[in-house]
Amino acid sequence: MGLFSKKPVACTVCKKEITHKHRPKKEWGLEYPLCTDCYMRTLEQYYSGTYKQKCTVCGIEQKITDLWEPRWQWETSGLLCKKCFDKKEEDFNQKKEFCGVCGTRLGFFRYNPKSDWKIDGQICRKCWDEQKQSRR
């Protein structure tokens, strides 16, 4: 078979034999390939708001239009409900603005702890010096 062969393939949803393959969007959670009918049906459900998906943190199933996309800094895949999104946002801002050890407000200079220190977030200079002295 060549590179451009038109070998028939089966749809992963309805198992119908197809010649033209559609690639589903990664948010849909479906395998490639899809037939035209399954692709259009899923596309319609997804954008009309009837498509439901679970929150990746709490697992509550909601309409896709009610879920929030996480920030890239959180290293989270999937969508979040409003409550989980707000909780993650607050936690992220807390880690960004305050020292992970003593809790003081961080100034202009912030220090990233070494991975073997097992400290979550950034730390102030005083805590950095203390950690460095205690690990010698």
PDB file of C-alpha atoms in Angstrom:
ATOM      1  CA  MET A   1       0.000   0.000   0.000  1.00  0.00           C
ATOM      2  CA  GLY A   2       1.183   3.501  -0.736  1.00  0.00           C
ATOM      3  CA  LEU A   3       1.246   6.661   1.289  1.00  0.00           C
ATOM      4  CA  PHE A   4      -2.017   7.983  -0.128  1.00  0.00           C
ATOM      5  CA  SER A   5      -4.075   4.786  -0.077  1.00  0.00           C
ATOM      6  CA  LYS A   6      -7.833   5.125   0.390  1.00  0.00           C
ATOM      7  CA  LYS A   7      -8.275   1.955   2.441  1.00  0.00           C
ATOM      8  CA  PRO A   8     -11.679   1.951   4.219  1.00  0.00           C
ATOM      9  CA  VAL A   9     -11.583   2.329   8.009  1.00  0.00           C
ATOM     10  CA  ALA A  10     -14.240   1.852  10.718  1.00  0.00           C
ATOM     11  CA  CYS A  11     -15.589   4.723  12.858  1.00  0.00           C
ATOM     12  CA  THR A  12     -14.640   4.344  16.538  1.00  0.00           C
ATOM     13  CA  VAL A  13     -18.126   5.345  17.766  1.00  0.00           C
ATOM     14  CA  CYS A  14     -20.624   3.640  15.478  1.00  0.00           C
ATOM     15  CA  LYS A  15     -18.256   1.085  13.818  1.00  0.00           C
ATOM     16  CA  LYS A  16     -19.568   2.072  10.371  1.00  0.00           C
ATOM     17  CA  GLU A  17     -17.082   1.718   7.499  1.00  0.00           C
ATOM     18  CA  ILE A  18     -15.869   5.101   6.249  1.00  0.00           C
ATOM     19  CA  THR A  19     -13.562   6.426   3.547  1.00  0.00           C
ATOM     20  CA  HIS A  20     -13.211  10.023   4.794  1.00  0.00           C
ATOM     21  CA  LYS A  21     -11.867  10.306   8.351  1.00  0.00           C
ATOM     22  CA  HIS A  22     -12.582  13.185  10.751  1.00  0.00           C
ATOM     23  CA  ARG A  23     -10.257  13.914  13.673  1.00  0.00           C
ATOM     24  CA  PRO A  24     -12.117  14.705  16.946  1.00  0.00           C
ATOM     25  CA  LYS A  25     -11.067  17.627  19.129  1.00  0.00           C
ATOM     26  CA  LYS A  26      -9.039  16.586  22.175  1.00  0.00           C
ATOM     27  CA  GLU A  27     -11.665  18.020  24.578  1.00  0.00           C
ATOM     28  CA  TRP A  28     -14.203  15.498  23.327  1.00  0.00           C
ATOM     29  CA  GLY A  29     -12.264  12.516  24.643  1.00  0.00           C
ATOM     30  CA  LEU A  30     -12.994  10.407  21.536  1.00  0.00           C
ATOM     31  CA  GLU A  31     -10.622   8.243  19.523  1.00  0.00           C
ATOM     32  CA  TYR A  32      -9.655   8.902  15.901  1.00  0.00           C
ATOM     33  CA  PRO A  33     -11.216   8.360  13.283  1.00  0.00           C
ATOM     34  CA  LEU A  34     -14.845   9.465  13.241  1.00  0.00           C
ATOM     35  CA  CYS A  35     -17.425   9.257  10.480  1.00  0.00           C
ATOM     36  CA  THR A  36     -19.143  12.437   9.331  1.00  0.00           C
ATOM     37  CA  ASP A  37     -22.372  11.684  11.235  1.00  0.00           C
ATOM     38  CA  CYS A  38     -20.625  11.067  14.585  1.00  0.00           C
ATOM     39  CA  TYR A  39     -18.355  14.076  14.110  1.00  0.00           C
ATOM     40  CA  MET A  40     -21.266  16.427  13.326  1.00  0.00           C
ATOM     41  CA  ARG A  41     -23.409  15.035  16.167  1.00  0.00           C
ATOM     42  CA  THR A  42     -20.614  15.532  18.713  1.00  0.00           C
ATOM     43  CA  LEU A  43     -19.772  18.971  17.323  1.00  0.00           C
ATOM     44  CA  GLU A  44     -23.417  20.038  17.647  1.00  0.00           C
ATOM     45  CA  GLN A  45     -23.689  18.711  21.224  1.00  0.00           C
ATOM     46  CA  TYR A  46     -20.439  20.337  22.244  1.00  0.00           C
ATOM     47  CA  TYR A  47     -21.211  23.817  20.934  1.00  0.00           C
ATOM     48  CA  SER A  48     -24.932  23.891  21.706  1.00  0.00           C
ATOM     49  CA  GLY A  49     -24.224  23.301  25.392  1.00  0.00           C
ATOM     50  CA  THR A  50     -25.878  19.901  25.745  1.00  0.00           C
ATOM     51  CA  TYR A  51     -22.538  18.063  25.894  1.00  0.00           C
ATOM     52  CA  LYS A  52     -21.629  17.227  29.494  1.00  0.00           C
ATOM     53  CA  GLN A  53     -18.213  16.591  30.981  1.00  0.00           C
ATOM     54  CA  LYS A  54     -16.844  15.969  34.470  1.00  0.00           C
ATOM     55  CA  CYS A  55     -14.730  18.417  36.436  1.00  0.00           C
ATOM     56  CA  THR A  56     -11.201  16.974  36.704  1.00  0.00           C
ATOM     57  CA  VAL A  57     -10.902  17.863  40.410  1.00  0.00           C
ATOM     58  CA  CYS A  58     -14.261  17.113  42.052  1.00  0.00           C
ATOM     59  CA  GLY A  59     -15.848  14.921  39.342  1.00  0.00           C
ATOM     60  CA  ILE A  60     -19.177  16.794  39.151  1.00  0.00           C
ATOM     61  CA  GLU A  61     -20.725  16.450  35.692  1.00  0.00           C
ATOM     62  CA  GLN A  62     -21.825  19.758  34.168  1.00  0.00           C
ATOM     63  CA  LYS A  63     -22.536  21.285  30.780  1.00  0.00           C
ATOM     64  CA  ILE A  64     -19.365  22.063  28.892  1.00  0.00           C
ATOM     65  CA  THR A  65     -20.349  25.750  28.777  1.00  0.00           C
ATOM     66  CA  ASP A  66     -20.348  25.910  32.612  1.00  0.00           C
ATOM     67  CA  LEU A  67     -16.805  24.551  32.957  1.00  0.00           C
ATOM     68  CA  TRP A  68     -13.621  26.643  33.036  1.00  0.00           C
ATOM     69  CA  GLU A  69     -10.297  26.033  31.340  1.00  0.00           C
ATOM     70  CA  PRO A  70      -7.367  25.995  33.809  1.00  0.00           C
ATOM     71  CA  ARG A  71      -4.373  28.302  33.525  1.00  0.00           C
ATOM     72  CA  TRP A  72      -1.266  26.815  31.924  1.00  0.00           C
ATOM     73  CA  GLN A  73       0.811  27.440  35.089  1.00  0.00           C
ATOM     74  CA  TRP A  74      -1.330  24.997  37.090  1.00  0.00           C
ATOM     75  CA  GLU A  75      -0.184  22.025  34.975  1.00  0.00           C
ATOM     76  CA  THR A  76      -3.720  20.619  34.978  1.00  0.00           C
ATOM     77  CA  SER A  77      -5.430  18.969  32.037  1.00  0.00           C
ATOM     78  CA  GLY A  78      -9.186  18.986  31.549  1.00  0.00           C
ATOM     79  CA  LEU A  79     -11.862  21.457  32.559  1.00  0.00           C
ATOM     80  CA  LEU A  80     -12.794  22.697  36.042  1.00  0.00           C
ATOM     81  CA  CYS A  81     -16.088  23.767  37.615  1.00  0.00           C
ATOM     82  CA  LYS A  82     -16.305  27.358  38.910  1.00  0.00           C
ATOM     83  CA  LYS A  83     -15.792  26.335  42.563  1.00  0.00           C
ATOM     84  CA  CYS A  84     -12.647  24.290  41.834  1.00  0.00           C
ATOM     85  CA  PHE A  85     -11.320  26.983  39.472  1.00  0.00           C
ATOM     86  CA  ASP A  86     -11.693  29.665  42.168  1.00  0.00           C
ATOM     87  CA  LYS A  87     -10.014  27.419  44.751  1.00  0.00           C
ATOM     88  CA  LYS A  88      -7.060  26.739  42.407  1.00  0.00           C
ATOM     89  CA  GLU A  89      -6.803  30.447  41.545  1.00  0.00           C
ATOM     90  CA  GLU A  90      -6.709  31.440  45.218  1.00  0.00           C
ATOM     91  CA  ASP A  91      -4.099  28.782  46.017  1.00  0.00           C
ATOM     92  CA  PHE A  92      -1.974  29.866  43.032  1.00  0.00           C
ATOM     93  CA  ASN A  93      -2.105  33.543  44.064  1.00  0.00           C
ATOM     94  CA  GLN A  94      -1.234  32.594  47.659  1.00  0.00           C
ATOM     95  CA  LYS A  95       1.849  30.672  46.517  1.00  0.00           C
ATOM     96  CA  LYS A  96       2.858  33.491  44.179  1.00  0.00           C
ATOM     97  CA  GLU A  97       2.562  36.333  46.703  1.00  0.00           C
ATOM     98  CA  PHE A  98       3.653  34.802  50.037  1.00  0.00           C
ATOM     99  CA  CYS A  99       6.673  32.828  51.288  1.00  0.00           C
ATOM    100  CA  GLY A 100       6.117  29.056  51.363  1.00  0.00           C
ATOM    101  CA  VAL A 101       7.836  28.696  54.774  1.00  0.00           C
ATOM    102  CA  CYS A 102       7.207  31.747  56.960  1.00  0.00           C
ATOM    103  CA  GLY A 103       4.223  33.263  55.122  1.00  0.00           C
ATOM    104  CA  THR A 104       5.596  36.802  54.783  1.00  0.00           C
ATOM    105  CA  ARG A 105       4.699  38.825  51.738  1.00  0.00           C
ATOM    106  CA  LEU A 106       7.311  38.423  48.995  1.00  0.00           C
ATOM    107  CA  GLY A 107       8.969  41.517  47.626  1.00  0.00           C
ATOM    108  CA  PHE A 108      10.682  42.012  44.304  1.00  0.00           C
ATOM    109  CA  PHE A 109      13.278  39.286  44.890  1.00  0.00           C
ATOM    110  CA  ARG A 110      11.857  35.771  45.195  1.00  0.00           C
ATOM    111  CA  TYR A 111      13.710  32.512  45.529  1.00  0.00           C
ATOM    112  CA  ASN A 112      12.735  29.151  44.109  1.00  0.00           C
ATOM    113  CA  PRO A 113      13.482  26.365  46.593  1.00  0.00           C
ATOM    114  CA  LYS A 114      15.553  23.369  45.526  1.00  0.00           C
ATOM    115  CA  SER A 115      13.483  20.301  44.675  1.00  0.00           C
ATOM    116  CA  ASP A 116      14.970  18.178  47.473  1.00  0.00           C
ATOM    117  CA  TRP A 117      13.794  20.739  50.059  1.00  0.00           C
ATOM    118  CA  LYS A 118      10.142  19.713  49.402  1.00  0.00           C
ATOM    119  CA  ILE A 119       8.811  23.278  49.778  1.00  0.00           C
ATOM    120  CA  ASP A 120       5.730  24.301  47.825  1.00  0.00           C
ATOM    121  CA  GLY A 121       5.861  27.797  46.274  1.00  0.00           C
ATOM    122  CA  GLN A 122       8.535  30.477  46.373  1.00  0.00           C
ATOM    123  CA  ILE A 123      10.418  31.606  49.478  1.00  0.00           C
ATOM    124  CA  CYS A 124      11.963  34.810  50.847  1.00  0.00           C
ATOM    125  CA  ARG A 125      15.699  35.405  51.207  1.00  0.00           C
ATOM    126  CA  LYS A 126      15.694  34.818  54.971  1.00  0.00           C
ATOM    127  CA  CYS A 127      14.086  31.378  54.572  1.00  0.00           C
ATOM    128  CA  TRP A 128      16.386  30.578  51.644  1.00  0.00           C
ATOM    129  CA  ASP A 129      19.445  31.284  53.805  1.00  0.00           C
ATOM    130  CA  GLU A 130      18.017  29.251  56.712  1.00  0.00           C
ATOM    131  CA  GLN A 131      17.224  26.288  54.457  1.00  0.00           C
ATOM    132  CA  LYS A 132      20.665  26.428  52.894  1.00  0.00           C
ATOM    133  CA  GLN A 133      22.363  26.496  56.323  1.00  0.00           C
ATOM    134  CA  SER A 134      20.297  23.648  57.724  1.00  0.00           C
ATOM    135  CA  ARG A 135      20.936  21.379  54.682  1.00  0.00           C
ATOM    136  CA  ARG A 136      24.741  21.550  54.895  1.00  0.00           C
TER     137      ARG A 136
END
